[in-house]
Each structure stands twice: as structure tokens, then as C-alpha cells.
Short mmCIF file of C-alpha atoms in Angstrom, two decimals:
data_model
loop_
_atom_site.label_atom_id
_atom_site.label_comp_id
_atom_site.label_asym_id
_atom_site.label_seq_id
_atom_site.Cartn_x
_atom_site.Cartn_y
_atom_site.Cartn_z
CA MET M 1 109.60 63.73 102.14
CA VAL M 2 109.96 64.75 99.05
CA GLU M 3 108.68 62.12 97.95
CA LYS M 4 105.77 63.35 100.29
CA ILE M 5 106.17 67.09 99.29
CA ARG M 6 105.77 66.31 95.42
CA GLN M 7 102.46 64.10 95.74
CA THR M 8 101.03 67.23 98.04
CA LEU M 9 98.38 69.99 95.70
CA ARG M 10 99.94 72.62 96.46
CA ASP M 11 103.46 71.01 93.91
CA SER M 12 100.87 71.71 90.83
CA LYS M 13 102.06 75.15 89.48
CA ALA M 14 98.89 75.33 88.36
CA ALA M 15 96.96 74.58 91.79
CA ARG M 16 98.37 77.08 93.30
CA TRP M 17 98.34 80.36 90.87
CA THR M 18 94.95 79.27 90.32
CA ALA M 19 94.79 79.15 94.71
CA LEU M 20 96.10 82.91 94.47
CA ALA M 21 94.33 84.67 91.74
CA VAL M 22 91.28 83.64 93.19
CA VAL M 23 91.70 84.46 96.87
CA ALA M 24 93.71 87.84 95.07
CA PHE M 25 90.36 88.52 93.53
CA THR M 26 88.65 88.95 96.73
CA MET M 27 90.55 92.05 98.31
CA LEU M 28 90.90 93.61 95.62
CA CYS M 29 86.71 93.86 95.62
CA GLY M 30 88.31 95.16 99.76
CA TYR M 31 90.07 97.52 98.35
CA PHE M 32 87.81 99.04 96.32
CA LEU M 33 85.91 100.00 99.34
CA THR M 34 89.16 100.73 101.75
CA ASP M 35 89.93 103.25 99.22
CA VAL M 36 87.04 104.54 97.83
CA MET M 37 85.86 107.41 99.97
CA ALA M 38 89.34 109.23 99.52
CA PRO M 39 88.38 110.96 95.78
CA LEU M 40 85.51 112.40 97.40
CA LYS M 41 87.43 114.38 99.85
CA PRO M 42 86.05 117.17 97.76
CA MET M 43 82.35 116.62 97.12
CA LEU M 44 81.81 115.31 100.43
CA GLU M 45 82.63 119.06 101.88
CA GLU M 46 80.60 120.47 98.82
CA GLN M 47 77.68 118.62 99.28
CA LEU M 48 77.43 116.81 102.41
CA LEU M 49 79.42 120.17 104.87
CA TRP M 50 81.86 117.53 106.66
CA SER M 51 85.34 118.80 107.81
CA SER M 52 88.24 118.26 107.24
CA THR M 53 87.86 117.24 110.85
CA ASP M 54 84.59 114.66 110.60
CA TYR M 55 86.29 113.21 107.13
CA GLY M 56 89.42 112.42 109.21
CA ILE M 57 87.30 110.95 112.03
CA PHE M 58 85.83 108.28 109.50
CA THR M 59 88.65 107.63 107.58
CA SER M 60 90.46 107.01 111.46
CA ALA M 61 87.16 105.24 111.58
CA TYR M 62 89.13 102.15 110.04
CA GLY M 63 90.75 101.37 112.64
CA TRP M 64 88.85 101.66 116.15
CA PHE M 65 87.18 97.96 116.97
CA ASN M 66 90.91 96.55 115.29
CA VAL M 67 93.30 98.46 118.00
CA PHE M 68 90.82 98.92 121.25
CA LEU M 69 89.08 95.77 120.56
CA LEU M 70 92.10 93.75 119.56
CA MET M 71 89.36 92.12 116.87
CA LEU M 72 92.58 91.42 115.27
CA ILE M 73 94.79 89.37 117.71
CA PHE M 74 91.18 87.40 118.17
CA GLY M 75 90.93 86.89 114.19
CA GLY M 76 94.94 86.39 114.30
CA ILE M 77 94.55 83.51 116.73
CA ILE M 78 90.92 82.80 115.12
CA LEU M 79 93.00 81.58 112.10
CA ASP M 80 95.40 80.36 113.38
CA LYS M 81 93.18 77.91 116.08
CA ILE M 82 90.36 77.48 112.74
CA GLY M 83 91.87 77.24 109.32
CA VAL M 84 92.02 80.31 106.37
CA ARG M 85 89.02 78.99 105.47
CA LEU M 86 85.84 79.41 108.27
CA THR M 87 87.96 83.17 109.49
CA GLY M 88 87.99 84.06 105.80
CA LEU M 89 84.48 83.86 105.24
CA GLY M 90 83.81 85.42 108.35
CA ALA M 91 86.16 88.07 107.14
CA CYS M 92 84.48 88.10 104.00
CA SER M 93 80.99 88.43 105.48
CA LEU M 94 82.69 91.28 107.93
CA MET M 95 83.41 92.97 104.98
CA LEU M 96 79.56 93.08 103.45
CA ILE M 97 77.68 94.23 105.98
CA GLY M 98 80.55 97.20 106.98
CA CYS M 99 79.86 98.51 103.75
CA ALA M 100 76.25 98.18 104.27
CA ILE M 101 75.49 100.18 106.65
CA LYS M 102 78.17 102.89 105.19
CA TYR M 103 76.76 102.76 102.61
CA GLY M 104 72.74 103.60 103.82
CA ALA M 105 74.34 106.23 105.78
CA VAL M 106 75.92 108.34 102.82
CA SER M 107 73.16 107.48 100.65
CA GLY M 108 70.91 108.05 102.91
CA PHE M 109 68.29 105.77 103.22
CA LEU M 110 69.39 105.83 107.25
CA PRO M 111 67.48 108.72 108.54
CA LEU M 112 70.50 110.65 110.58
CA GLU M 113 70.29 113.97 111.83
CA GLY M 114 72.23 115.16 114.63
CA THR M 115 74.74 114.08 116.75
CA ILE M 116 75.69 111.23 118.33
CA LEU M 117 78.64 111.28 120.57
CA GLY M 118 79.88 114.59 118.72
CA MET M 119 79.97 114.18 115.94
CA LYS M 120 76.94 114.36 113.02
CA ALA M 121 75.42 111.09 112.72
CA GLN M 122 75.74 110.59 109.56
CA VAL M 123 79.65 110.17 110.21
CA ALA M 124 79.25 108.82 113.31
CA ILE M 125 77.89 105.70 111.34
CA ALA M 126 79.57 105.95 107.91
CA ALA M 127 82.55 105.21 110.87
CA LEU M 128 80.17 102.66 112.61
CA GLY M 129 80.39 101.14 108.99
CA TYR M 130 84.05 102.10 107.76
CA ALA M 131 85.04 100.09 111.78
CA ILE M 132 82.77 96.96 110.96
CA PHE M 133 84.31 96.39 107.98
CA GLY M 134 87.77 97.01 108.86
CA VAL M 135 87.96 94.04 111.05
CA GLY M 136 87.21 92.63 108.28
CA VAL M 137 88.94 93.42 105.54
CA GLU M 138 92.09 92.72 107.42
CA ILE M 139 91.49 89.96 108.96
CA ALA M 140 90.95 88.83 105.37
CA GLY M 141 94.43 90.76 104.47
CA ILE M 142 96.13 88.32 107.42
CA THR M 143 93.90 85.06 105.98
CA VAL M 144 95.05 85.92 102.65
CA SER M 145 98.49 85.64 103.88
CA LYS M 146 98.55 82.71 105.72
CA ILE M 147 97.25 81.46 102.66
CA ILE M 148 100.18 82.12 100.10
CA VAL M 149 102.39 80.67 102.59
CA LYS M 150 100.59 77.57 102.75
CA TRP M 151 100.21 77.07 99.11
CA PHE M 152 104.39 78.69 98.50
CA LYS M 153 106.49 77.75 100.95
CA GLY M 154 109.58 76.54 99.38
CA TYR M 155 108.60 78.43 95.81
CA GLU M 156 107.69 81.55 94.67
CA MET M 157 106.31 83.69 98.18
CA ALA M 158 107.92 86.46 98.12
CA LEU M 159 106.38 86.47 93.61
CA ALA M 160 103.28 85.10 95.16
CA MET M 161 102.40 87.89 97.84
CA GLY M 162 103.91 90.70 95.29
CA LEU M 163 101.25 89.67 93.08
CA GLU M 164 98.62 89.46 96.21
CA MET M 165 99.07 92.91 96.58
CA ALA M 166 99.73 94.49 93.66
CA THR M 167 96.77 92.82 92.28
CA ALA M 168 94.81 94.24 95.56
CA ARG M 169 96.37 97.44 94.88
CA LEU M 170 94.46 97.58 91.09
CA GLY M 171 90.95 98.15 93.38
CA THR M 172 92.71 101.37 95.05
CA MET M 173 93.76 102.55 91.46
CA LEU M 174 90.00 101.90 90.86
CA ALA M 175 88.74 103.31 93.68
CA MET M 176 91.40 106.98 92.76
CA SER M 177 90.42 107.43 89.12
CA VAL M 178 86.16 105.82 88.38
CA THR M 179 85.34 107.02 92.12
CA VAL M 180 84.53 110.44 91.50
CA PRO M 181 83.37 109.76 87.42
CA PHE M 182 81.38 107.31 88.69
CA ALA M 183 79.26 109.60 91.62
CA HIS M 184 78.55 111.89 88.67
CA ALA M 185 77.46 109.89 85.79
CA CYS M 186 74.88 108.29 88.59
CA HIS M 187 74.84 112.53 90.57
CA SER M 188 75.09 110.10 93.84
CA ILE M 189 78.00 110.59 95.48
CA SER M 190 76.88 107.19 97.38
CA ALA M 191 77.28 105.50 94.18
CA PRO M 192 80.53 103.92 93.79
CA ILE M 193 79.71 102.80 96.98
CA LEU M 194 76.95 100.65 96.43
CA LEU M 195 78.82 99.16 93.23
CA CYS M 196 81.45 98.17 96.19
CA LEU M 197 79.07 96.35 97.92
CA ILE M 198 77.89 94.62 94.41
CA MET M 199 82.59 93.89 94.91
CA LEU M 200 81.87 92.60 98.10
CA CYS M 201 78.78 90.02 96.69
CA ILE M 202 80.91 89.10 93.88
CA GLY M 203 83.95 88.46 96.19
CA LEU M 204 82.82 86.56 99.05
CA ILE M 205 81.99 84.46 95.66
CA ALA M 206 85.16 83.80 94.83
CA PHE M 207 86.26 82.64 98.37
CA ILE M 208 83.83 80.35 98.76
CA VAL M 209 85.64 78.24 95.34
CA TYR M 210 89.22 78.63 97.45
CA THR M 211 87.19 77.01 100.47
CA ILE M 212 86.62 73.98 97.35
CA MET M 213 90.58 74.62 96.55
CA ASP M 214 91.67 74.96 100.25
CA LYS M 215 90.16 71.06 101.07
CA LYS M 216 91.24 69.42 98.66
CA LEU M 217 95.35 70.88 99.29
CA GLU M 218 94.44 69.58 103.43
CA ALA M 219 93.74 66.09 101.88
CA SER M 220 96.70 65.27 99.90
CA ILE M 221 99.00 67.33 102.26
CA GLY M 222 97.03 64.22 105.22
CA ASP M 223 97.60 64.91 108.89
CA GLU M 224 101.72 66.72 108.42
CA GLN M 225 98.32 70.29 108.11
CA GLU M 226 97.07 68.98 111.08
CA GLU M 227 100.60 69.31 113.01
CA GLU M 228 102.52 72.14 111.71
CA GLU M 229 99.45 74.72 112.59
CA SER M 230 98.46 73.17 115.56
CA PHE M 231 99.00 76.88 117.75
CA ARG M 232 98.67 77.66 121.64
CA VAL M 233 97.59 80.54 123.25
CA LYS M 234 101.07 81.32 125.70
CA ASP M 235 103.00 81.07 121.95
CA ILE M 236 101.75 84.80 121.51
CA TRP M 237 104.60 85.49 124.64
CA LEU M 238 107.56 83.92 122.28
CA ILE M 239 106.77 86.31 119.28
CA ILE M 240 106.51 89.49 121.10
CA ALA M 241 109.10 88.64 122.64
CA ASN M 242 111.43 88.13 119.26
CA LYS M 243 113.16 91.83 118.69
CA GLY M 244 112.64 91.17 115.35
CA PHE M 245 109.06 90.76 115.24
CA TRP M 246 108.90 93.87 116.43
CA LEU M 247 111.08 95.48 113.83
CA ILE M 248 109.06 94.04 111.01
CA ALA M 249 105.89 95.24 112.66
CA LEU M 250 107.47 98.91 113.81
CA LEU M 251 108.51 99.92 109.84
CA CYS M 252 105.48 98.39 108.87
CA VAL M 253 103.51 100.60 110.69
CA LEU M 254 105.99 104.12 109.76
CA PHE M 255 105.81 102.90 105.70
CA TYR M 256 102.60 102.85 106.05
CA SER M 257 101.59 105.03 107.93
CA ALA M 258 102.93 107.67 105.50
CA VAL M 259 101.32 106.28 102.34
CA PHE M 260 97.94 105.00 102.60
CA PRO M 261 96.82 107.85 104.69
CA PHE M 262 98.54 110.07 102.33
CA LEU M 263 96.34 108.31 99.64
CA LYS M 264 93.44 108.75 101.85
CA TYR M 265 93.87 112.90 101.53
CA ALA M 266 95.95 112.92 97.67
CA THR M 267 93.48 113.66 95.32
CA ASP M 268 92.29 116.87 98.05
CA LEU M 269 96.09 117.48 97.52
CA MET M 270 96.84 117.10 93.61
CA VAL M 271 93.78 120.20 93.81
CA ASN M 272 95.31 122.43 96.62
CA LYS M 273 98.42 122.75 95.52
CA TYR M 274 98.58 121.65 92.52
CA ALA M 275 94.93 123.02 90.82
CA VAL M 276 93.81 119.57 89.00
CA ASP M 277 90.26 119.62 88.08
CA PRO M 278 88.79 118.14 90.94
CA GLU M 279 86.97 115.07 88.40
CA LEU M 280 90.78 114.51 87.22
CA ALA M 281 92.67 114.85 90.26
CA GLY M 282 92.25 111.34 91.39
CA ILE M 283 93.63 109.53 88.24
CA ILE M 284 97.81 111.10 89.33
CA PRO M 285 97.38 109.07 93.32
CA SER M 286 96.00 106.38 91.12
CA LEU M 287 99.37 106.07 89.61
CA LEU M 288 100.64 105.01 92.80
CA PRO M 289 98.83 101.56 92.73
CA LEU M 290 99.53 101.80 89.05
CA GLY M 291 103.05 101.66 89.40
CA THR M 292 103.03 98.98 92.38
CA LEU M 293 100.79 96.09 89.58
CA PHE M 294 103.91 96.11 87.79
CA LEU M 295 106.36 96.12 90.58
CA THR M 296 105.86 94.26 93.23
CA PRO M 297 105.73 91.08 91.71
CA PHE M 298 109.06 92.13 90.59
CA PHE M 299 110.79 93.21 92.80
CA GLY M 300 108.98 90.09 94.54
CA ASN M 301 110.85 87.62 91.99
CA LEU M 302 114.35 89.47 92.92
CA TYR M 303 113.75 88.91 96.53
CA ASP M 304 112.60 85.00 96.18
CA HIS M 305 116.31 84.24 93.04
CA LYS M 306 118.66 87.08 94.43
CA GLY M 307 117.55 87.12 98.35
CA LYS M 308 118.74 90.84 99.20
CA GLY M 309 115.18 91.87 101.66
CA ALA M 310 116.58 94.44 104.03
CA THR M 311 118.34 95.92 101.93
CA ILE M 312 114.88 96.55 99.01
CA MET M 313 113.67 97.69 102.41
CA LEU M 314 116.28 100.36 103.18
CA ILE M 315 116.56 101.73 99.99
CA GLY M 316 112.01 102.38 99.44
CA ALA M 317 112.74 104.13 103.16
CA LEU M 318 115.23 106.17 101.43
CA MET M 319 112.72 107.09 98.55
CA LEU M 320 109.96 107.13 100.63
CA ILE M 321 111.56 110.64 102.01
CA GLY M 322 112.28 111.47 99.28
CA VAL M 323 109.33 112.29 97.66
CA HIS M 324 106.98 113.84 101.19
CA VAL M 325 109.83 116.08 100.88
CA LEU M 326 109.32 117.12 97.72
CA PHE M 327 105.47 117.41 98.47
CA ALA M 328 105.84 119.56 100.56
CA LEU M 329 108.40 121.67 99.33
CA PRO M 330 107.47 124.89 98.37
CA LEU M 331 108.62 124.85 93.96
CA LEU M 332 107.19 123.45 90.73
CA ASN M 333 103.45 123.42 91.00
CA TYR M 334 103.12 121.80 88.44
CA TRP M 335 100.94 118.75 87.80
CA TRP M 336 103.38 117.22 85.78
CA PHE M 337 105.57 116.55 88.47
CA ALA M 338 103.45 116.00 91.09
CA THR M 339 102.67 113.11 88.60
CA ILE M 340 106.19 111.99 88.39
CA ILE M 341 106.77 111.95 91.96
CA MET M 342 103.68 110.01 92.96
CA ILE M 343 104.92 107.28 89.63
CA VAL M 344 108.03 107.04 92.05
CA LEU M 345 106.90 106.35 95.23
CA GLY M 346 104.76 103.86 93.46
CA VAL M 347 108.25 102.28 93.12
CA ALA M 348 109.12 103.01 96.90
CA PHE M 349 105.56 101.70 97.42
CA SER M 350 106.61 98.55 96.08
CA LEU M 351 110.07 97.97 97.32
CA VAL M 352 109.07 97.96 101.20
CA PRO M 353 105.20 95.00 101.05
CA SER M 354 107.00 93.12 98.29
CA ALA M 355 110.67 92.19 100.58
CA MET M 356 108.86 92.44 104.02
CA TRP M 357 105.90 89.94 104.57
CA PRO M 358 107.15 87.00 102.84
CA SER M 359 110.15 88.70 105.93
CA VAL M 360 107.66 87.24 108.20
CA PRO M 361 108.19 83.54 108.12
CA LYS M 362 111.55 83.60 108.12
CA ILE M 363 110.86 84.77 111.78
CA ILE M 364 108.04 83.11 113.02
CA PRO M 365 107.57 79.82 112.54
CA GLU M 366 104.66 78.52 110.28
CA LYS M 367 102.43 77.72 113.12
CA GLN M 368 102.17 81.37 115.01
CA LEU M 369 101.89 83.33 111.29
CA GLY M 370 98.27 83.86 111.38
CA THR M 371 99.21 85.27 114.92
CA ALA M 372 101.59 87.01 114.43
CA TYR M 373 100.59 89.02 111.22
CA ALA M 374 97.34 89.75 113.84
CA LEU M 375 99.56 91.43 115.75
CA ILE M 376 101.45 93.61 113.12
CA PHE M 377 98.63 94.52 111.57
CA TRP M 378 97.05 95.54 114.98
CA VAL M 379 101.43 98.04 115.40
CA GLN M 380 99.52 98.78 111.52
CA ASN M 381 95.83 99.49 112.17
CA TRP M 382 97.50 102.51 115.38
CA GLY M 383 98.74 104.32 112.33
CA LEU M 384 96.32 103.62 109.61
CA MET M 385 93.77 104.76 112.10
CA GLY M 386 95.71 107.83 114.32
CA VAL M 387 96.96 109.58 111.47
CA PRO M 388 94.22 110.93 109.32
CA ALA M 389 92.26 111.43 111.50
CA LEU M 390 96.30 113.91 113.00
CA ILE M 391 95.90 115.17 109.47
CA GLY M 392 92.16 116.24 109.54
CA TRP M 393 93.28 118.53 112.07
CA VAL M 394 95.75 119.46 111.26
CA LEU M 395 94.01 120.92 108.13
CA ASP M 396 91.32 122.41 109.72
CA ARG M 397 93.45 124.17 112.25
CA TYR M 398 96.87 124.79 110.99
CA CYS M 399 96.23 124.09 106.57
CA LYS M 400 93.17 126.05 106.16
CA LEU M 401 93.04 128.85 103.65
CA GLY M 402 91.23 132.05 102.90
CA GLY M 403 88.46 132.50 100.50
CA GLU M 404 84.77 131.39 99.45
CA GLY M 405 83.26 128.10 99.10
CA GLN M 406 84.94 125.46 98.70
CA PRO M 407 87.90 125.39 101.85
CA ALA M 408 91.42 125.40 100.19
CA TYR M 409 94.02 123.79 102.12
CA ASP M 410 98.17 124.54 102.34
CA TYR M 411 99.17 120.99 102.63
CA THR M 412 102.99 121.40 103.39
CA ILE M 413 102.44 120.47 107.41
CA PRO M 414 100.57 117.43 105.93
CA MET M 415 103.38 115.98 103.60
CA ALA M 416 106.36 117.19 106.58
CA ILE M 417 104.60 114.84 109.11
CA PHE M 418 104.50 112.90 106.81
CA ALA M 419 107.68 112.80 105.76
CA CYS M 420 108.76 112.36 109.54
CA PHE M 421 106.98 108.36 109.34
CA GLY M 422 109.73 107.98 106.12
CA ILE M 423 112.60 108.89 108.58
CA LEU M 424 111.38 107.03 111.07
CA ALA M 425 111.38 104.16 108.86
CA LEU M 426 115.10 104.98 107.63
CA ILE M 427 116.83 104.13 111.10
CA ILE M 428 113.74 101.39 111.32
CA ALA M 429 115.07 99.60 108.55
CA LEU M 430 119.02 100.69 109.49
CA MET M 431 117.99 98.20 112.81
CA LEU M 432 116.47 95.54 111.42
CA LYS M 433 119.64 94.91 108.66
CA ALA M 434 121.46 94.51 112.01
CA GLU M 435 119.69 92.29 113.81
CA ASP M 436 119.19 89.99 110.60
CA LYS M 437 123.05 90.30 110.11
CA LYS M 438 123.72 89.44 113.66
CA LYS M 439 120.59 87.00 114.52
CA GLY M 440 120.44 84.65 110.75
CA TYR M 441 117.51 85.05 109.60
CA GLY M 442 118.02 85.78 106.24
CA LEU M 443 116.51 87.91 105.39
CA GLU M 444 119.49 88.61 102.24
CA LEU M 445 119.08 85.18 101.08
CA PRO M 446 116.77 83.89 98.77
CA ASN M 447 113.67 82.47 99.05
CA ILE M 448 113.65 79.96 96.33
CA GLN M 449 114.76 76.56 98.22
CA LYS M 450 116.94 75.26 95.82
CA ALA M 451 117.64 71.38 95.67
#
């Protein structure tokens, strides 16, 4: 058995790390579009006359099809049935289509007037494009997670997942820091979206390169891979009946609901609370993904060699609470204080995902991983869909300040909402640690298998 494993392509360090680099770049391109509109919120209000509610509805569209049409769950089943190559290519194609529709709406290429289903036509069509893109990027996410397990199981799996997440977060960092200057340089609010469209084309080409490597991997594995990936639809029951799965899923939705929707409003927070120049305001939130670029692989490597996955998630949830409480309190309204808090949030954002995602294969069998990741992402999308819309509505309803010109907001209530998500995440993390001790999942044990 040992000899057979050594003969596979994934036994080559160069091969498995090259495969990781290729798919991580594709995710970087996807995450650039995911967050490209966040720094543009003030410009959307000024130039396109969007309200915070309009922006919240648009941002919530990310999860519409994933949640209500169960596209993520179907995507996970398809992934387990037909494998990573075709699923990944389909996901990349959906990202391209969604980005093209979004660009057409925001750029004015599609002449849109009046309303659609009670929404401004421009907002509705841009949201439609974002919803299609959301299906693509989320299915791409679960596909890449399974790819990493496929290539790195028994090796540096947490480090690999950490590096992939860090590379993807680099896309977020670029979106936060360069979007507004790029839009001003091009004299067009839609120019950054066009840049995203070009990047997604390159990302699709990168994934095509990966499919060639994946075919060679399966040839080296032979019949073993086919046997491992055998999946039956009734196995879904085995996943949802697993308490450990639900604890991971709830921790995921609560933690990410306090981070990703926050990033959608973080640039506006910097302008309104900390009086940062709108053109520079995205730089401070960009420090969060910049920090994860280094820390997520570090904590993933720590989990690989030392274990303590449940403890790492617990510490991250505690830090998350502290950060949002500090953002909510009316003190030290200076840019340098916001920068320090954002760096701490970056540490928390590195801790939890670096341990959470590599823990799933310890709870769920590999043949069910695609569907398990899809179900977790589906639960997560409830938060990614609902929380931005909630925050936008709260801002317009309770937080609008008087004044002329561009709207101003008091972000105390939204930050308190995010802090509450952190508290709930802490409770779930404590429950997960207790469940691990009871069931022996091995979340506190290292990932690397020693001979």
C-alpha cells in the first residue's frame, strides 16, 4: 500500500504545489470581483444615486441562487458525481457570465430605466449578474477544497488550504486598495469591473491548465480514485445527521457573517467614522486580507504539525468579538486606531479558516466531501445573503445623519450586530471543542501523518 501511494503524482512535492498554485490563482481572480464593489459604495451613491438599501440588496444577491435555488447543494452533488475537472470549468464559466452581466449594468452598456420587482432596473440587473457569479465562485470554492484534499491528504493539507485562502484573499486586498484609484484614473466607475472580467478570462485559462494535471494524477492513481469518489445521494443523510458537521457549518456562517459583510461596508466605515479620504479609505480594510496572506499559511502549518484545531477556532472567535466591540465604541476615532483594529481582525480571520476547513475531512468521509463542503457553503450563504441586506436597511433606517451632499452614517448599531455574530461563533466553537473531545474527531491532533 505504501509503495502504491509513493507512485502517484501527488507524492511529488513539485507537482502538488504547482497544482495548488494554479487553482489558487483562479480563486484570486474570483475574489477580486467578489469585493470590487465594496470600495465603490460612496461613488455608487454619488454617481449612480444608489442608496444603502440598494447597495445592500445588490450585495445580498451573491447568495440568492445559492440559497433559494439550492445551487450550491446541487453543485456539491455534481462535484462528487462527475469530479473536479468538469465542475470547475462550469464554475469558472458561470463567474465569467455573471461578471459580464454586472459590467453591462453598471457601465450603462445595457440601457436600464424604471424598476424591476420593486428595485431600480440597474440595481436588479447588476444583482442578477452578481447572483450568477456567486453560484460560480462558491462552486469553484468547494471544488478547490476537494482538489486540495485530493492532492494533499496525508501531507501538508492545512498549510495548502491556508495558502490557497491567502492567495484568494490577495484578490480581496487588491479589490479594496486599487479599485477607487483605478476608477478615478479611468474616469469610470465600471472600469474595475472590466478589469475583473479580463482577470476571470485568465483564471479560466489557468484552470484549464489544472485539468491537464488532474488527468495525469488520476492516471497515476488508477482505479483507487474512482473507488474513493463513489457517492450516493442517500449519503446526504449521513452528512446532515452528523452533529460535528452542523457545528462546523454554524461556526462558518456566524464567523463569515461577521467578516465578509463587514468588508462590504468597511470602506464606508472608514470614511464616516474615521474621516479617511474616500480615495484612500479602502487601504485600511485591505490590511485584513494582506495579513491573512502571511498568517493563514502560518496557522495552517501550525495545525499540520502541532494540531489544536478546535483551540485555534476558539481563539479566533474571541478576537472577532473584541474587534467589533472596539469598532462600535465611540472612542479614538483616528485612522491609526482603525488600522490597528483591522490588523487584529486580520489575525482572527487567519486563525479560524486555517483550522476550520482542514477539520472537515476529519469529520466527513472523503467520498462525501464535495457535498459536505457544498452544504457548509450553502449555510454560509444564508449569512452572506442576509447580513449585507440587513446592514444596508439598518443604515438607511436608523443610522443616517443629517447634512448636505453625500449621505453620512453612524456605524455603531451595525458594528454591534457584527459583535453579536462573534459571540454566537464563540459559543459554537466551545460546543465544537466539547464534541471533538466526546467523539474523537481528532481536531486537536496534527494533520501530517507520521510514519
